[in-house]
XYZ file of C-alpha atoms in Angstrom:
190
model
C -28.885 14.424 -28.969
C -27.638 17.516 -30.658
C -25.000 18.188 -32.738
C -24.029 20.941 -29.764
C -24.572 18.087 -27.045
C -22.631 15.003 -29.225
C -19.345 17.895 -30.009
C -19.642 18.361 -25.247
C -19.549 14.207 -25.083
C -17.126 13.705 -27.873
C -14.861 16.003 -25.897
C -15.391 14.662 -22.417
C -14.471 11.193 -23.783
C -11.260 11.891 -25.610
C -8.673 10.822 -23.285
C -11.044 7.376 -21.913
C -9.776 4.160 -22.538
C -11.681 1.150 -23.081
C -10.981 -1.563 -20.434
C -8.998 -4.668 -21.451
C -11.219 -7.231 -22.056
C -10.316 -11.304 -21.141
C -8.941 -9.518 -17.362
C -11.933 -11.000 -15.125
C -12.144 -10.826 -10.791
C -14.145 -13.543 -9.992
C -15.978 -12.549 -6.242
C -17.288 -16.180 -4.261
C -19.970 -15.703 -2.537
C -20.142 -16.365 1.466
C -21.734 -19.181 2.678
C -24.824 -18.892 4.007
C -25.564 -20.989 7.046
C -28.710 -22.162 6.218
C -27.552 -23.989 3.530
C -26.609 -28.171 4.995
C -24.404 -28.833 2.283
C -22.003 -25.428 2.827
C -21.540 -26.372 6.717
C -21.027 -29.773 5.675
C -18.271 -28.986 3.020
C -17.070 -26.453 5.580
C -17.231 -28.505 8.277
C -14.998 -30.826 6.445
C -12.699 -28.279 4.780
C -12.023 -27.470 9.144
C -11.199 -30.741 10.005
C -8.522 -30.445 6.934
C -7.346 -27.052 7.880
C -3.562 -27.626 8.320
C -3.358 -23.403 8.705
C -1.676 -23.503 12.645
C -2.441 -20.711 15.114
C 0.806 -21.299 17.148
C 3.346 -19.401 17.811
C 3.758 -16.615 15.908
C 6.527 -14.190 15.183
C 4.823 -10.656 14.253
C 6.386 -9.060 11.053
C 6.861 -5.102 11.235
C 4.612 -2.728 10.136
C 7.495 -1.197 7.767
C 8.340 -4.795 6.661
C 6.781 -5.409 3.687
C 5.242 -9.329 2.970
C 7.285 -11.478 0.638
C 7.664 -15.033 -0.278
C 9.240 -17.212 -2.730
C 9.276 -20.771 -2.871
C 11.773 -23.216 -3.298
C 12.339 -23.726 -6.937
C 10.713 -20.250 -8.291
C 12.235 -17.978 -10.183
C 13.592 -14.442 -8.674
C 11.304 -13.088 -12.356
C 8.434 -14.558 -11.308
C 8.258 -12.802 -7.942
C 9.335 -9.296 -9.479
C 6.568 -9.346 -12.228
C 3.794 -10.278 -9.081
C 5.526 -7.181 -7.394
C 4.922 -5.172 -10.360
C 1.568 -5.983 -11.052
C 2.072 -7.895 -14.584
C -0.943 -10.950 -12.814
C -4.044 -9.369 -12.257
C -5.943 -10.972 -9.652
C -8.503 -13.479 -10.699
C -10.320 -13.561 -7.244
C -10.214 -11.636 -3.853
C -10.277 -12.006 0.066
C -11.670 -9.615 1.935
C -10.194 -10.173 6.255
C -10.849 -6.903 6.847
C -11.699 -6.416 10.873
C -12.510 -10.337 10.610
C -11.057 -12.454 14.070
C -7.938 -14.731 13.276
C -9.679 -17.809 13.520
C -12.516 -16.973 10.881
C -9.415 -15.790 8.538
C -7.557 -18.492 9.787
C -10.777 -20.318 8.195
C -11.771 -18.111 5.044
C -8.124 -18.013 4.084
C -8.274 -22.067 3.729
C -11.002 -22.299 2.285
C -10.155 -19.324 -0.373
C -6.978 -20.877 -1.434
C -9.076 -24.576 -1.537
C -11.640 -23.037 -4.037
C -9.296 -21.173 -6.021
C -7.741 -24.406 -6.801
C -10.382 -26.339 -7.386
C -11.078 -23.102 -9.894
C -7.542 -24.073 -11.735
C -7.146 -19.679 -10.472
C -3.139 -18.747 -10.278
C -3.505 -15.196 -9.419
C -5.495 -13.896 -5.960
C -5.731 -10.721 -3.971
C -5.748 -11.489 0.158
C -6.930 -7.925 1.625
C -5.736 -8.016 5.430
C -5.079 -4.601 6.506
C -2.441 -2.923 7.656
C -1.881 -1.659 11.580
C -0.486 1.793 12.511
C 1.594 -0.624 15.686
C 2.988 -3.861 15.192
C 0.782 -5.144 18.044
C -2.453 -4.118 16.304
C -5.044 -6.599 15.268
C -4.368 -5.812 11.526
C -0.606 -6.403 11.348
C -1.080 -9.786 13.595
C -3.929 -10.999 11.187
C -0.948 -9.871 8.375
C 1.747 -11.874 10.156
C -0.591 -14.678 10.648
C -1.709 -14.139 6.792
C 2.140 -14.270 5.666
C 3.165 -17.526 8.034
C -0.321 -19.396 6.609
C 0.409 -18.373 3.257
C 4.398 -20.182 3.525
C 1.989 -23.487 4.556
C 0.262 -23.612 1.830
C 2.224 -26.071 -1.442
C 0.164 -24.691 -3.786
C 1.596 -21.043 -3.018
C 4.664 -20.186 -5.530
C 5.167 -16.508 -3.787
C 3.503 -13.816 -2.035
C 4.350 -10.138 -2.337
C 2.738 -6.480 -1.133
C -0.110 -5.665 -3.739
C 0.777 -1.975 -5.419
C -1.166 1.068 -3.821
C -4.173 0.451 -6.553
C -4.866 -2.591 -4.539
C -4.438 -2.517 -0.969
C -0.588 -1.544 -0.867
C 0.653 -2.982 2.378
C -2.766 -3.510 3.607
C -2.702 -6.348 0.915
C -0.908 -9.171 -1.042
C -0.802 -10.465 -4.503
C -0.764 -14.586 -4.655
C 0.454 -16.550 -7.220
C -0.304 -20.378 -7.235
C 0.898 -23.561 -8.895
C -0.671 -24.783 -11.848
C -3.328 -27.750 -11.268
C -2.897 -31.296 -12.443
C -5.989 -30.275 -14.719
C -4.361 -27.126 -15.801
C -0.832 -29.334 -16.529
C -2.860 -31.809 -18.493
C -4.257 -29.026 -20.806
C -0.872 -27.007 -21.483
C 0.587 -30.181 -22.203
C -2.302 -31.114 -24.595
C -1.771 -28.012 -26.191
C 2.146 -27.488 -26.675
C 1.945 -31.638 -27.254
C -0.633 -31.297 -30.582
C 1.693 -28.234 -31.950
C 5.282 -30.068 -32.105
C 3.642 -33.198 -34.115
Protein backbone atom coordinates (compact mmCIF):
# COMPACT_ATOMS: atom_id res chain seq x y z
CA UNK A 1 0.00 0.00 0.00
CA UNK A 2 1.29 3.44 -0.68
CA UNK A 3 1.91 6.18 1.29
CA UNK A 4 -0.75 8.02 -1.34
CA UNK A 5 -3.24 4.95 -0.86
CA UNK A 6 -2.72 4.59 3.33
CA UNK A 7 -3.22 9.00 3.58
CA UNK A 8 -7.13 7.93 1.02
CA UNK A 9 -7.89 5.00 3.88
CA UNK A 10 -6.72 6.94 6.83
CA UNK A 11 -9.20 9.56 5.70
CA UNK A 12 -12.14 7.38 4.82
CA UNK A 13 -11.88 5.87 8.34
CA UNK A 14 -11.76 8.93 10.51
CA UNK A 15 -15.16 9.29 11.74
CA UNK A 16 -15.68 4.93 12.15
CA UNK A 17 -16.20 3.64 15.37
CA UNK A 18 -15.22 0.39 16.58
CA UNK A 19 -18.22 -1.75 17.71
CA UNK A 20 -18.73 -2.39 21.45
CA UNK A 21 -17.49 -5.52 22.19
CA UNK A 22 -19.28 -8.05 25.13
CA UNK A 23 -22.96 -6.83 23.06
CA UNK A 24 -23.66 -10.42 21.38
CA UNK A 25 -27.29 -11.53 19.26
CA UNK A 26 -27.39 -14.97 19.63
CA UNK A 27 -29.61 -16.42 16.26
CA UNK A 28 -31.19 -20.36 17.15
CA UNK A 29 -31.33 -22.22 14.52
CA UNK A 30 -34.80 -23.82 13.14
CA UNK A 31 -35.47 -27.17 13.64
CA UNK A 32 -35.09 -29.33 11.07
CA UNK A 33 -37.65 -32.07 10.78
CA UNK A 34 -35.58 -34.76 10.12
CA UNK A 35 -34.06 -34.62 13.22
CA UNK A 36 -36.36 -37.34 16.02
CA UNK A 37 -35.17 -35.68 18.93
CA UNK A 38 -36.33 -31.82 17.73
CA UNK A 39 -40.05 -33.17 16.97
CA UNK A 40 -39.86 -34.98 20.06
CA UNK A 41 -38.79 -31.94 22.27
CA UNK A 42 -41.23 -30.00 20.10
CA UNK A 43 -43.77 -32.25 20.26
CA UNK A 44 -43.58 -31.96 23.95
CA UNK A 45 -42.90 -28.22 24.25
CA UNK A 46 -46.89 -28.31 22.19
CA UNK A 47 -48.48 -30.31 24.55
CA UNK A 48 -47.07 -27.56 27.23
CA UNK A 49 -47.99 -24.62 25.16
CA UNK A 50 -50.28 -22.65 27.55
CA UNK A 51 -50.12 -19.62 24.59
CA UNK A 52 -54.36 -19.58 23.93
CA UNK A 53 -55.74 -18.72 20.49
CA UNK A 54 -59.15 -17.52 21.89
CA UNK A 55 -60.68 -14.67 21.77
CA UNK A 56 -58.85 -11.94 20.91
CA UNK A 57 -59.22 -8.22 21.15
CA UNK A 58 -57.11 -6.59 18.13
CA UNK A 59 -54.87 -3.62 19.32
CA UNK A 60 -54.71 -0.55 16.78
CA UNK A 61 -52.35 -0.06 14.31
CA UNK A 62 -51.48 3.52 15.95
CA UNK A 63 -51.43 1.80 19.41
CA UNK A 64 -48.19 1.09 20.21
CA UNK A 65 -47.37 -2.52 22.34
CA UNK A 66 -46.63 -2.11 26.02
CA UNK A 67 -46.51 -4.16 29.09
CA UNK A 68 -45.45 -4.05 32.57
CA UNK A 69 -45.84 -6.52 35.11
CA UNK A 70 -47.01 -6.50 38.43
CA UNK A 71 -44.21 -5.57 40.68
CA UNK A 72 -41.77 -3.83 37.93
CA UNK A 73 -40.55 -0.74 38.06
CA UNK A 74 -42.03 2.28 35.75
CA UNK A 75 -37.55 2.67 35.08
CA UNK A 76 -37.28 -0.52 33.98
CA UNK A 77 -39.86 -0.24 31.21
CA UNK A 78 -38.57 3.34 30.08
CA UNK A 79 -34.86 2.18 29.70
CA UNK A 80 -36.37 -1.10 27.38
CA UNK A 81 -38.24 1.81 25.51
CA UNK A 82 -35.11 3.59 25.06
CA UNK A 83 -33.00 0.99 23.97
CA UNK A 84 -30.45 0.86 27.12
CA UNK A 85 -30.95 -3.74 26.71
CA UNK A 86 -29.72 -4.80 23.58
CA UNK A 87 -31.28 -7.84 22.46
CA UNK A 88 -29.49 -11.04 23.16
CA UNK A 89 -31.61 -13.17 20.67
CA UNK A 90 -34.33 -12.59 17.93
CA UNK A 91 -37.74 -13.88 16.45
CA UNK A 92 -38.36 -13.57 13.19
CA UNK A 93 -42.88 -14.09 12.56
CA UNK A 94 -42.63 -12.35 9.66
CA UNK A 95 -45.63 -13.58 7.09
CA UNK A 96 -45.56 -16.83 9.44
CA UNK A 97 -49.54 -18.26 10.25
CA UNK A 98 -50.67 -17.62 13.97
CA UNK A 99 -50.47 -21.02 14.98
CA UNK A 100 -46.70 -21.62 13.90
CA UNK A 101 -46.01 -18.15 15.90
CA UNK A 102 -48.36 -19.16 18.30
CA UNK A 103 -45.68 -22.17 18.38
CA UNK A 104 -42.17 -20.46 17.65
CA UNK A 105 -43.08 -17.75 20.11
CA UNK A 106 -43.26 -20.64 22.97
CA UNK A 107 -40.73 -22.23 22.18
CA UNK A 108 -38.43 -18.89 21.77
CA UNK A 109 -39.26 -17.64 25.14
CA UNK A 110 -38.67 -21.62 26.52
CA UNK A 111 -35.06 -21.57 25.06
CA UNK A 112 -34.21 -18.21 25.99
CA UNK A 113 -34.73 -19.29 29.46
CA UNK A 114 -33.22 -22.25 29.52
CA UNK A 115 -30.27 -19.77 27.96
CA UNK A 116 -30.52 -17.67 31.48
CA UNK A 117 -31.19 -14.61 28.13
CA UNK A 118 -33.17 -11.36 29.72
CA UNK A 119 -33.24 -9.30 26.69
CA UNK A 120 -35.09 -10.56 23.14
CA UNK A 121 -36.26 -8.96 19.95
CA UNK A 122 -39.93 -10.56 18.68
CA UNK A 123 -40.14 -9.18 14.90
CA UNK A 124 -44.02 -9.42 14.01
CA UNK A 125 -44.80 -6.84 11.56
CA UNK A 126 -46.83 -4.20 11.44
CA UNK A 127 -50.32 -3.93 9.19
CA UNK A 128 -51.32 -0.80 7.21
CA UNK A 129 -55.41 -1.95 8.71
CA UNK A 130 -56.10 -3.21 11.96
CA UNK A 131 -57.68 -6.29 10.34
CA UNK A 132 -54.47 -7.25 8.51
CA UNK A 133 -52.67 -10.45 9.17
CA UNK A 134 -49.65 -8.50 10.64
CA UNK A 135 -51.39 -6.40 13.30
CA UNK A 136 -53.57 -9.69 14.39
CA UNK A 137 -50.28 -11.81 14.62
CA UNK A 138 -49.13 -8.34 16.79
CA UNK A 139 -52.25 -8.44 18.96
CA UNK A 140 -51.93 -12.09 19.33
CA UNK A 141 -47.99 -11.47 19.98
CA UNK A 142 -48.89 -8.75 22.79
CA UNK A 143 -51.88 -10.99 24.60
CA UNK A 144 -49.22 -14.24 24.49
CA UNK A 145 -46.53 -12.19 25.66
CA UNK A 146 -48.94 -10.92 29.10
CA UNK A 147 -49.13 -15.11 29.54
CA UNK A 148 -45.95 -15.65 29.81
CA UNK A 149 -44.41 -15.28 34.06
CA UNK A 150 -41.19 -15.06 32.93
CA UNK A 151 -42.05 -11.72 30.91
CA UNK A 152 -41.23 -8.46 33.18
CA UNK A 153 -42.48 -5.96 30.18
CA UNK A 154 -42.82 -5.58 26.60
CA UNK A 155 -42.46 -2.34 24.68
CA UNK A 156 -42.22 -1.10 20.70
CA UNK A 157 -38.48 -1.74 19.61
CA UNK A 158 -36.94 1.89 18.31
CA UNK A 159 -36.97 2.37 14.39
CA UNK A 160 -33.24 0.65 14.26
CA UNK A 161 -35.07 -2.48 15.08
CA UNK A 162 -38.35 -3.05 13.73
CA UNK A 163 -40.16 0.15 15.25
CA UNK A 164 -43.77 -0.88 15.55
CA UNK A 165 -43.25 -3.81 13.41
CA UNK A 166 -41.35 -5.10 16.57
CA UNK A 167 -40.91 -5.43 20.40
CA UNK A 168 -38.14 -5.41 22.86
CA UNK A 169 -38.60 -8.27 25.79
CA UNK A 170 -37.24 -8.22 28.96
CA UNK A 171 -37.39 -11.43 31.17
CA UNK A 172 -36.97 -12.48 34.79
CA UNK A 173 -33.83 -13.63 36.00
CA UNK A 174 -33.46 -17.63 36.26
CA UNK A 175 -33.14 -19.57 39.47
CA UNK A 176 -29.54 -20.30 37.96
CA UNK A 177 -28.95 -16.72 37.19
CA UNK A 178 -30.33 -15.78 41.08
CA UNK A 179 -28.00 -18.38 42.46
CA UNK A 180 -24.94 -16.73 40.73
CA UNK A 181 -25.71 -12.91 41.59
CA UNK A 182 -26.22 -14.02 44.94
CA UNK A 183 -22.89 -15.97 44.95
CA UNK A 184 -21.34 -13.02 43.81
CA UNK A 185 -22.73 -9.95 45.92
CA UNK A 186 -22.71 -12.88 48.92
CA UNK A 187 -18.54 -13.49 48.64
CA UNK A 188 -18.06 -9.44 48.46
CA UNK A 189 -19.91 -8.35 51.87
CA UNK A 190 -17.81 -11.14 53.96
Amino acid sequence: MSNEDKGFFEQAMADVTPLAEGQQTLYFKPQDPIDKRARREAQALQLENFLSTGFLDIIACDIPLEYKGEGIQQGVLDKLRSGHYPPQASLNLLKRPVETCRQELFRFIMQAQQASLRSLLIVHGRGREDQSHANIVRSYVAKWLAQFEQVQAFCRALPRDGGDGACYVTLRKSAAAKADNFERHAKRSR
